[in-house]
Coordinates of C-alpha atoms and ligand atoms in Angstrom, one line a residue:
Chain A
W46 CA 10.6 4.0 -28.1
I47 CA 11.3 4.8 -24.5
K48 CA 15.1 5.6 -24.4
V49 CA 16.9 6.3 -21.1
E50 CA 20.6 7.2 -21.0
D51 CA 22.8 7.6 -18.0
L52 CA 20.1 8.8 -15.6
Y53 CA 20.8 10.2 -12.3
K54 CA 18.5 11.5 -9.5
I55 CA 20.4 12.8 -6.5
Y56 CA 18.8 14.2 -3.3
R57 CA 21.0 16.4 -1.1
M58 CA 20.3 16.3 2.6
G59 CA 22.8 18.4 4.6
D60 CA 26.1 17.1 3.5
T61 CA 25.0 13.7 2.4
A62 CA 23.8 12.9 -1.2
I63 CA 21.4 10.1 -1.8
H64 CA 21.6 8.7 -5.3
A65 CA 18.1 7.5 -5.7
L66 CA 19.0 6.7 -9.3
D67 CA 22.8 6.1 -9.9
G68 CA 23.3 5.7 -13.7
V69 CA 20.2 4.0 -15.3
D70 CA 20.3 3.0 -19.1
L71 CA 17.1 1.6 -20.5
N72 CA 15.4 0.8 -23.8
I73 CA 11.8 -0.2 -24.0
D74 CA 9.8 -1.0 -27.3
Q75 CA 6.4 0.2 -27.9
G76 CA 3.9 -2.5 -26.9
E77 CA 6.3 -4.1 -24.4
M78 CA 5.4 -5.2 -21.0
V79 CA 8.1 -4.6 -18.6
C80 CA 8.2 -5.5 -14.8
L81 CA 10.6 -3.7 -12.5
L82 CA 11.6 -5.5 -9.3
G83 CA 14.0 -4.7 -6.5
P84 CA 14.3 -4.1 -2.7
S85 CA 12.5 -1.4 -0.9
G86 CA 14.4 2.0 -1.5
S87 CA 16.2 0.7 -4.7
G88 CA 14.9 3.5 -6.9
K89 CA 11.7 1.9 -8.7
S90 CA 9.2 4.7 -7.9
T91 CA 11.8 7.4 -8.6
L92 CA 12.5 5.8 -12.2
L93 CA 8.7 5.7 -12.8
N94 CA 8.3 9.3 -11.8
L95 CA 11.1 10.5 -13.9
L96 CA 9.9 8.5 -16.9
A97 CA 6.4 10.2 -16.5
G98 CA 7.9 13.5 -16.2
L99 CA 6.7 14.1 -12.7
E100 CA 10.2 14.9 -11.6
R101 CA 13.4 16.1 -13.3
P102 CA 16.7 14.1 -13.6
D103 CA 19.9 15.6 -12.3
R104 CA 21.8 14.1 -15.2
G105 CA 21.0 12.0 -18.3
S106 CA 18.2 11.9 -20.9
I107 CA 14.7 10.5 -21.2
E108 CA 13.2 10.2 -24.6
I109 CA 9.7 8.9 -25.5
G110 CA 8.5 8.5 -29.1
G111 CA 11.3 10.8 -30.2
I112 CA 10.4 13.5 -27.6
R113 CA 12.9 14.6 -24.9
I114 CA 10.7 14.4 -21.9
D115 CA 13.3 15.8 -19.6
K116 CA 13.7 19.0 -21.8
L117 CA 10.0 19.9 -21.9
K118 CA 8.5 22.9 -20.1
E119 CA 6.2 22.1 -17.4
A120 CA 3.1 22.8 -19.3
D121 CA 4.1 20.6 -22.2
V122 CA 5.0 17.7 -19.9
T123 CA 1.5 18.0 -18.3
R124 CA 0.0 18.1 -21.6
F125 CA 2.0 15.1 -22.8
R126 CA 1.0 13.1 -19.8
S127 CA -2.6 13.9 -20.1
L128 CA -2.7 12.7 -23.7
N129 CA -0.4 9.7 -23.5
V130 CA 0.1 8.5 -19.9
G131 CA -1.9 6.5 -17.3
F132 CA -0.2 6.2 -13.8
V133 CA -1.1 4.1 -11.0
F134 CA 0.5 5.5 -8.0
Q135 CA 1.9 3.5 -5.0
S136 CA -0.4 5.5 -2.7
Y137 CA -3.2 5.7 -5.3
N138 CA -3.5 9.5 -5.2
L139 CA -7.4 9.6 -5.6
I140 CA -9.3 12.8 -5.1
N141 CA -11.0 12.5 -1.8
T142 CA -14.0 14.7 -2.6
L143 CA -15.0 12.5 -5.7
D144 CA -16.5 9.2 -5.9
A145 CA -15.0 6.2 -7.7
L146 CA -16.9 7.0 -10.9
E147 CA -15.9 10.7 -10.9
N148 CA -12.2 9.8 -10.2
V149 CA -12.2 7.7 -13.3
T150 CA -14.2 10.1 -15.6
L151 CA -12.0 13.0 -14.5
G152 CA -9.1 11.3 -16.4
L153 CA -11.1 11.0 -19.5
T154 CA -12.0 14.6 -19.5
F155 CA -8.7 15.6 -20.7
K156 CA -8.7 13.1 -23.5
G157 CA -11.5 14.7 -25.3
Y158 CA -14.4 12.1 -24.7
R159 CA -18.0 13.4 -24.6
S160 CA -19.7 13.3 -21.2
T161 CA -22.0 10.4 -22.0
E162 CA -19.1 8.4 -23.4
R163 CA -17.0 9.1 -20.4
E164 CA -19.5 7.8 -17.9
K165 CA -20.1 4.7 -20.0
L166 CA -16.4 3.8 -20.4
A167 CA -15.7 4.6 -16.7
K168 CA -18.5 2.4 -15.6
E169 CA -17.3 -0.5 -17.7
I170 CA -13.8 -0.5 -16.5
L171 CA -14.9 -0.1 -12.9
E172 CA -17.1 -3.2 -13.5
H173 CA -14.2 -5.1 -14.9
V174 CA -12.2 -4.5 -11.7
G175 CA -15.1 -5.7 -9.6
L176 CA -16.3 -2.3 -8.3
G177 CA -19.6 -2.1 -10.3
D178 CA -21.5 -1.9 -6.9
R179 CA -19.1 0.8 -5.5
L180 CA -19.3 3.6 -8.2
H181 CA -20.7 6.1 -5.8
H182 CA -18.3 5.5 -2.8
K183 CA -15.8 8.1 -2.1
P184 CA -12.1 6.9 -1.3
N185 CA -12.7 6.9 2.5
Q186 CA -15.7 4.6 1.9
L187 CA -13.7 2.1 0.1
S188 CA -11.3 -0.6 1.3
G189 CA -7.5 -0.3 0.6
G190 CA -7.7 -2.7 -2.3
Q191 CA -10.8 -1.1 -3.7
Q192 CA -9.1 2.3 -3.7
Q193 CA -6.1 0.7 -5.4
R194 CA -8.5 -0.8 -8.2
V195 CA -10.1 2.7 -8.7
S196 CA -6.5 4.0 -9.2
I197 CA -6.0 1.2 -11.9
A198 CA -9.2 1.9 -13.5
R199 CA -8.4 5.6 -13.8
A200 CA -5.0 4.9 -15.3
F201 CA -6.4 2.6 -18.0
A202 CA -9.5 4.5 -18.9
G203 CA -9.1 6.1 -22.3
N204 CA -6.5 3.6 -23.4
P205 CA -3.3 5.9 -23.0
K206 CA -0.2 4.7 -25.0
I207 CA 1.8 4.3 -21.9
I208 CA 1.0 2.8 -18.5
F209 CA 3.2 3.3 -15.4
A210 CA 2.0 1.1 -12.6
D211 CA 3.7 1.3 -9.2
E212 CA 2.9 -1.8 -7.3
P213 CA -0.8 -2.0 -8.6
T214 CA -1.6 -5.3 -6.7
G215 CA 0.1 -4.4 -3.3
N216 CA -3.1 -4.3 -1.4
L217 CA -4.9 -7.1 -3.1
D218 CA -5.4 -10.7 -2.1
T219 CA -3.8 -13.2 -4.6
H220 CA -7.1 -14.1 -6.3
T221 CA -8.1 -10.5 -6.9
S222 CA -4.5 -9.7 -8.1
L223 CA -4.5 -12.5 -10.7
E224 CA -7.8 -11.2 -11.9
V225 CA -6.6 -7.8 -12.3
M226 CA -3.3 -8.9 -13.9
D227 CA -5.3 -10.9 -16.5
L228 CA -7.4 -7.8 -17.2
I229 CA -4.3 -5.5 -17.4
T230 CA -2.5 -8.0 -19.7
Q231 CA -5.5 -8.3 -22.0
M232 CA -6.0 -4.5 -22.4
I233 CA -2.3 -3.9 -23.0
R234 CA -2.0 -6.7 -25.6
D235 CA -5.3 -5.7 -27.3
K236 CA -4.4 -1.9 -27.6
N237 CA -0.5 -2.5 -28.0
Q238 CA 0.1 -0.3 -25.0
T239 CA 3.4 -0.1 -23.4
L240 CA 3.5 -1.0 -19.6
I241 CA 6.2 -0.6 -17.1
M242 CA 4.9 -2.1 -13.7
V243 CA 6.8 -2.1 -10.4
T244 CA 5.9 -5.2 -8.3
H245 CA 7.2 -7.1 -5.3
D246 CA 5.3 -10.1 -6.3
E247 CA 7.0 -12.5 -8.7
E248 CA 3.7 -14.2 -9.2
M249 CA 2.4 -11.1 -11.0
T250 CA 5.3 -11.2 -13.7
T251 CA 4.3 -14.3 -15.6
N252 CA 2.9 -12.2 -18.6
A253 CA 5.9 -9.8 -18.9
D254 CA 8.2 -9.7 -21.8
R255 CA 11.1 -8.6 -19.7
L256 CA 11.9 -8.3 -15.9
L257 CA 14.3 -5.6 -14.8
H258 CA 16.0 -6.0 -11.3
M259 CA 17.1 -2.8 -9.4
R260 CA 19.5 -2.4 -6.6
D261 CA 20.9 0.8 -5.1
G262 CA 19.7 3.1 -7.9
K263 CA 20.9 0.9 -10.8
I264 CA 19.5 -1.8 -13.1
E265 CA 21.3 -4.8 -11.8
R266 CA 20.2 -7.3 -14.4
S267 CA 17.6 -7.7 -17.3
H268 CA 15.8 -11.0 -17.8
T269 CA 13.9 -11.5 -21.1
R270 CA 11.2 -14.1 -21.1
A271 CA 11.3 -16.7 -23.9
A272 CA 8.8 -16.1 -26.6
P273 CA 5.9 -18.6 -26.3
Chain B
W22 CA -8.6 -12.0 26.4
I23 CA -10.0 -10.3 23.3
K24 CA -13.7 -11.4 23.2
V25 CA -15.9 -10.4 20.3
E26 CA -19.5 -11.4 20.2
D27 CA -21.9 -11.1 17.3
L28 CA -20.2 -8.1 15.9
Y29 CA -21.9 -5.9 13.1
K30 CA -20.7 -2.8 11.2
I31 CA -23.3 -1.5 8.8
Y32 CA -22.8 1.4 6.4
R33 CA -26.0 2.9 5.0
M34 CA -25.7 4.6 1.6
G35 CA -29.0 5.9 0.3
D36 CA -31.3 2.8 0.6
T37 CA -28.6 0.1 0.5
A38 CA -27.0 -1.2 3.6
I39 CA -23.4 -2.5 3.4
H40 CA -22.6 -5.1 6.1
A41 CA -18.8 -4.5 6.3
L42 CA -19.0 -6.9 9.4
D43 CA -22.0 -9.2 9.3
G44 CA -21.8 -11.1 12.6
V45 CA -18.3 -11.8 13.9
D46 CA -17.4 -14.0 16.9
L47 CA -13.8 -14.1 18.0
N48 CA -11.7 -15.2 21.0
I49 CA -8.1 -14.4 21.1
D50 CA -5.7 -15.3 24.0
Q51 CA -3.1 -12.9 25.4
G52 CA 0.2 -13.5 23.6
E53 CA -1.4 -15.1 20.6
M54 CA -0.2 -14.3 17.1
V55 CA -3.3 -14.4 14.7
C56 CA -3.2 -13.6 11.0
L57 CA -6.3 -12.4 9.3
L58 CA -6.8 -13.2 5.5
G59 CA -9.5 -12.7 3.0
P60 CA -10.5 -11.0 -0.3
S61 CA -10.3 -7.3 -0.8
G62 CA -13.4 -5.7 0.7
S63 CA -14.1 -8.7 3.0
G64 CA -14.0 -6.6 6.3
K65 CA -10.5 -7.0 7.6
S66 CA -9.6 -3.4 8.2
T67 CA -13.0 -2.9 9.6
L68 CA -12.5 -5.5 12.2
L69 CA -9.2 -4.1 13.1
N70 CA -10.5 -0.6 13.4
L71 CA -13.4 -1.7 15.7
L72 CA -11.1 -3.9 17.9
A73 CA -8.8 -0.8 18.4
G74 CA -11.8 1.4 19.3
L75 CA -11.3 3.6 16.3
E76 CA -14.9 3.0 15.2
R77 CA -18.0 1.9 17.0
P78 CA -19.9 -1.4 16.2
D79 CA -23.7 -1.2 15.3
R80 CA -24.4 -4.4 17.1
G81 CA -22.4 -6.9 19.4
S82 CA -19.6 -6.5 21.9
I83 CA -15.8 -6.1 22.1
E84 CA -14.0 -6.9 25.3
I85 CA -10.3 -6.6 25.9
G86 CA -8.7 -7.7 29.2
G87 CA -12.2 -7.4 30.7
I88 CA -12.8 -4.0 29.5
R89 CA -15.8 -3.3 27.2
I90 CA -14.0 -1.3 24.4
D91 CA -17.3 -0.5 22.7
K92 CA -18.8 1.0 25.7
L93 CA -16.0 3.4 26.7
K94 CA -16.3 7.1 26.1
E95 CA -14.1 8.7 23.5
A96 CA -11.6 10.0 25.9
D97 CA -11.1 6.7 27.6
V98 CA -10.8 4.7 24.4
T99 CA -8.0 7.1 23.2
R100 CA -6.3 6.7 26.6
F101 CA -6.7 2.9 26.6
R102 CA -5.1 2.8 23.0
S103 CA -2.2 5.2 23.9
L104 CA -1.2 2.9 26.8
N105 CA -2.0 -0.4 25.3
V106 CA -2.2 -0.6 21.5
G107 CA 0.2 -0.2 18.6
F108 CA -1.5 0.1 15.2
V109 CA 0.2 -0.2 11.8
F110 CA -2.2 1.3 9.3
Q111 CA -2.9 0.1 5.8
S112 CA -1.9 3.6 4.5
Y113 CA 0.7 4.2 7.2
N114 CA -0.8 7.4 8.5
L115 CA 2.5 9.0 9.3
I116 CA 2.7 12.8 10.3
N117 CA 4.0 14.6 7.3
T118 CA 5.8 17.5 9.1
L119 CA 7.7 15.1 11.4
D120 CA 10.8 13.0 10.3
A121 CA 11.0 9.2 10.8
L122 CA 12.6 9.5 14.3
E123 CA 10.0 12.1 15.4
N124 CA 7.1 10.0 14.2
V125 CA 8.3 7.1 16.3
T126 CA 9.3 9.1 19.3
L127 CA 5.8 10.8 19.3
G128 CA 4.1 7.4 20.0
L129 CA 6.5 7.0 23.0
T130 CA 5.6 10.3 24.5
F131 CA 2.3 9.0 25.7
K132 CA 3.7 6.0 27.4
G133 CA 5.7 8.1 29.9
Y134 CA 9.3 7.6 28.7
R135 CA 11.8 10.4 29.3
S136 CA 13.0 12.2 26.2
T137 CA 16.5 10.7 26.2
E138 CA 15.1 7.3 26.5
R139 CA 12.6 7.9 23.7
E140 CA 15.1 8.9 21.3
K141 CA 17.4 5.9 22.1
L142 CA 14.4 3.3 21.8
A143 CA 13.3 5.0 18.5
K144 CA 16.7 5.0 17.0
E145 CA 17.1 1.3 18.0
I146 CA 13.8 0.0 16.4
L147 CA 14.3 2.1 13.2
E148 CA 17.8 0.5 12.9
H149 CA 16.1 -3.0 13.3
V150 CA 13.8 -2.2 10.4
G151 CA 16.7 -1.1 8.2
L152 CA 16.2 2.7 8.4
G153 CA 19.2 3.8 10.6
D154 CA 20.3 6.0 7.8
R155 CA 16.9 7.5 7.2
L156 CA 16.1 8.9 10.8
H157 CA 15.8 12.5 9.6
H158 CA 13.9 11.9 6.3
K159 CA 10.2 13.1 6.3
P160 CA 7.6 10.8 4.8
N161 CA 7.9 12.4 1.4
Q162 CA 11.6 11.8 1.4
L163 CA 11.1 8.1 2.0
S164 CA 10.1 5.3 -0.4
G165 CA 6.7 3.6 0.0
G166 CA 8.2 0.6 1.9
Q167 CA 10.4 2.9 4.0
Q168 CA 7.2 4.7 5.1
Q169 CA 5.6 1.5 5.9
R170 CA 8.5 0.4 8.1
V171 CA 8.5 3.7 10.0
S172 CA 4.8 2.9 10.6
I173 CA 5.8 -0.6 11.9
A174 CA 8.6 1.0 14.2
R175 CA 6.1 3.5 15.5
A176 CA 3.6 0.8 16.4
F177 CA 6.2 -1.5 18.3
A178 CA 8.1 1.2 20.1
G179 CA 7.2 1.2 23.6
N180 CA 6.2 -2.6 23.5
P181 CA 2.3 -2.2 23.8
K182 CA 0.3 -5.2 24.9
I183 CA -1.6 -5.4 21.7
I184 CA -0.4 -4.8 18.1
F185 CA -2.9 -4.4 15.2
A186 CA -1.0 -4.6 11.9
D187 CA -3.0 -4.0 8.7
E188 CA -0.9 -5.5 5.8
P189 CA 2.4 -4.4 7.3
T190 CA 4.5 -5.9 4.4
G191 CA 2.2 -4.9 1.5
N192 CA 4.8 -2.6 0.0
L193 CA 7.9 -4.5 0.8
D194 CA 9.9 -7.0 -1.4
T195 CA 9.9 -10.5 -0.2
H196 CA 13.5 -10.4 1.4
T197 CA 12.7 -7.2 3.4
S198 CA 9.3 -8.6 4.3
L199 CA 10.7 -11.8 5.7
E200 CA 13.3 -9.8 7.8
V201 CA 10.5 -7.7 9.2
M202 CA 8.3 -10.7 10.0
D203 CA 11.3 -12.2 11.8
L204 CA 11.8 -9.1 13.9
I205 CA 8.0 -8.8 14.6
T206 CA 7.8 -12.4 15.7
Q207 CA 10.9 -12.0 17.9
M208 CA 9.6 -8.9 19.6
I209 CA 6.0 -10.4 20.1
R210 CA 7.3 -13.8 21.6
D211 CA 9.9 -11.9 23.7
K212 CA 7.4 -9.6 25.3
N213 CA 4.2 -11.9 25.1
Q214 CA 2.3 -9.3 23.0
T215 CA -0.8 -10.2 21.3
L216 CA -0.6 -9.7 17.4
I217 CA -3.5 -9.4 15.1
M218 CA -2.1 -9.0 11.6
V219 CA -3.9 -8.7 8.2
T220 CA -2.0 -9.9 5.3
H221 CA -2.5 -11.0 1.7
D222 CA 0.7 -12.9 1.7
E223 CA 0.4 -16.5 3.0
E224 CA 4.3 -16.6 3.2
M225 CA 4.1 -14.1 6.1
T226 CA 1.9 -16.4 8.2
T227 CA 4.4 -19.1 8.9
N228 CA 4.9 -18.0 12.6
A229 CA 1.2 -17.4 13.3
D230 CA -0.6 -19.6 16.0
R231 CA -3.8 -19.2 14.0
L232 CA -5.2 -18.0 10.7
L233 CA -8.6 -16.5 10.2
H234 CA -10.1 -16.4 6.8
M235 CA -12.8 -13.7 6.1
R236 CA -15.3 -13.3 3.5
D237 CA -18.3 -10.9 3.1
G238 CA -18.0 -9.5 6.6
K239 CA -17.8 -13.0 8.5
I240 CA -15.0 -15.3 9.7
E241 CA -15.4 -18.1 7.3
R242 CA -13.0 -20.6 8.9
S243 CA -10.2 -20.7 11.5
H244 CA -7.2 -22.7 11.1
T245 CA -4.8 -23.5 14.1
R246 CA -1.2 -24.3 13.4
A247 CA 0.0 -27.3 15.0
A248 CA 2.3 -26.6 18.0
P249 CA 6.0 -27.3 17.0
Ligands
ATP560 N1 -17.4 4.5 5.3 C1 -17.9 3.4 4.4 N2 -19.1 3.5 3.7 C2 -19.6 2.5 3.0 N3 -18.9 1.4 2.8 C3 -17.8 1.2 3.4 C4 -17.1 2.2 4.2 N4 -16.0 1.7 4.7 C5 -15.8 0.5 4.2 N5 -16.9 0.1 3.4 C6 -17.1 -1.1 2.7 O1 -16.9 -2.2 3.6 C7 -16.3 -3.3 3.1 C8 -15.1 -3.8 4.0 O2 -14.1 -2.8 3.9 P1 -12.7 -3.2 4.6 O3 -11.8 -1.9 4.5 O4 -12.8 -3.7 6.0 O5 -12.1 -4.3 3.6 P2 -10.7 -5.1 3.6 O6 -11.0 -6.5 4.0 O7 -9.9 -4.3 4.5 O8 -10.3 -5.0 2.1 P3 -8.8 -4.8 1.5 O9 -8.1 -6.0 1.6 O10 -9.1 -4.3 0.1 O11 -8.1 -3.7 2.3 C9 -15.8 -2.9 1.6 O12 -16.6 -3.5 0.7 C10 -16.0 -1.4 1.7 O13 -16.4 -0.9 0.3
ATP561 N1 12.9 13.6 -1.5 C1 13.8 12.7 -1.2 N2 14.8 13.1 -0.4 C2 15.7 12.3 -0.1 N3 15.8 10.9 -0.3 C3 14.7 10.4 -1.0 C4 13.7 11.4 -1.5 N4 12.8 10.7 -2.2 C5 13.3 9.4 -2.3 N5 14.5 9.2 -1.5 C6 15.3 8.1 -1.3 O1 15.6 7.4 -2.6 C7 15.5 6.1 -2.5 C8 14.6 5.5 -3.7 O2 13.2 5.7 -3.4 P1 12.2 5.0 -4.2 O3 10.9 5.7 -3.7 O4 12.4 5.2 -5.6 O5 12.3 3.6 -3.8 P2 11.5 2.3 -4.2 O6 12.3 1.3 -5.0 O7 10.3 2.7 -4.9 O8 11.1 1.5 -2.8 P3 9.8 0.9 -2.3 O9 9.8 -0.5 -2.9 O10 9.9 0.8 -0.8 O11 8.5 1.7 -2.8 C9 15.0 5.7 -1.1 O12 16.2 5.2 -0.5 C10 14.5 7.0 -0.5 O13 14.8 7.2 0.9
MG562 MG1 8.1 2.6 -4.4
MG563 MG1 -8.0 -3.3 4.3

């Protein structure tokens, strides 16, 4: 369903070329939960950004549900993303002038929900990540891990078909991380969403169907979890 | 050497009051390595910010080396920090228009190093955190974990007496995290620096002299490691 072939992303700096992605092949089924691991700088965020159409590859192809993401015009990629993709960024990317509730309802606006419905859904998911008493705090009135949870809530609200999560528990203590992972797993399984999650914490990978290990811009190995 | 008495930080929002710090008492010796743990939102970043004089308490006192940090004028706090404190921020706070090398040499400017010396020291410490081939990358040309390591290098360059590190390995894979922790420990012990480090990862606390656990704005318990 997500098909990546021979993918390259190369940054040129002066006369050096950095192969952030150095030939990636990948196949992910709809409804699959995949964890992406690997050392700092190995290309995980770059792969996620290309899959979400936030950046263009230098070589290779990306197909999602039959659509060549890498060949779409900018406006069409943006539209595809707003209808189908939730993204949890490594540095959250919240809007600083909006509070937690508004940051989450904003994502729902583009999905066609009525305003009363949006507020109700947004409140619900913020409560599920433990932020029911932080709805009207702006990002600079929230702790790092609270901002991260708003970013998660925003990505999941409206149940997009695909979720890309870039280290969603990096700033959370173990207890809160496991609670968030249980919630994420439950939502994904319940709605048959496809999840690609970058993490440095092997403890967060227990529910994944497959683990992909990256190194130097390539997928070094793939490890399928035995079916229960 | 660091003496905190009855410390409170209270945020008022409408008619609610949030006790980010709710009565903290603390004593840290010079040369001590302390790890601060606790759930998301428990007050760790707030405590670090107050100790570094980045924010003012609402009640209580903070004394470092005999100086009442909470009573200093703004210009004097800034001067104290530039001479004595290195800070690794939870969201790195790098300067986006400067590359990795410039971000680190900037911190050294205020400590009175000559420019040739600054560049040499900065290069050295960036190599030690594995970024020798990323010196001229700006923050947006670096991965999350690479930005975090620039932030660490900047805090440690110039060997300040005190280092406050807010989740310095949150975006690093385990292998890189352990390498960074070894380096940090070595530098701290070598120069008898005082370190207060927030972390969610108990694996990073093995070299600490003491662990402090926070909950709801208070230090819930303190756990001293047996001397080797
Ligand atoms: N400016 C502010 N206004 C209102 N509340 C605030 C403000 N800044 C912080 N808070 C609240 O104070 C509490 C402590 O925040 P702090 O950033 O110290 O937590 P933390 O322990 O560092 O959490 P994390 O592990 O998620 O980084 C949080 O509940 C947060 O919502
Ligand atoms: N705009 C750019 N220009 C030059 N190099 C870049 C640029 N963006 C990323 N890189 C490099 O590409 C490599 C991969 O970056 P990426 O952000 O994908 O790593 P990552 O696996 O997400 O790392 P981390 O775990 O630290 O977040 C890094 O070595 C980085 O320095
Ligand atoms: Mg990354
Ligand atoms: Mg914090």
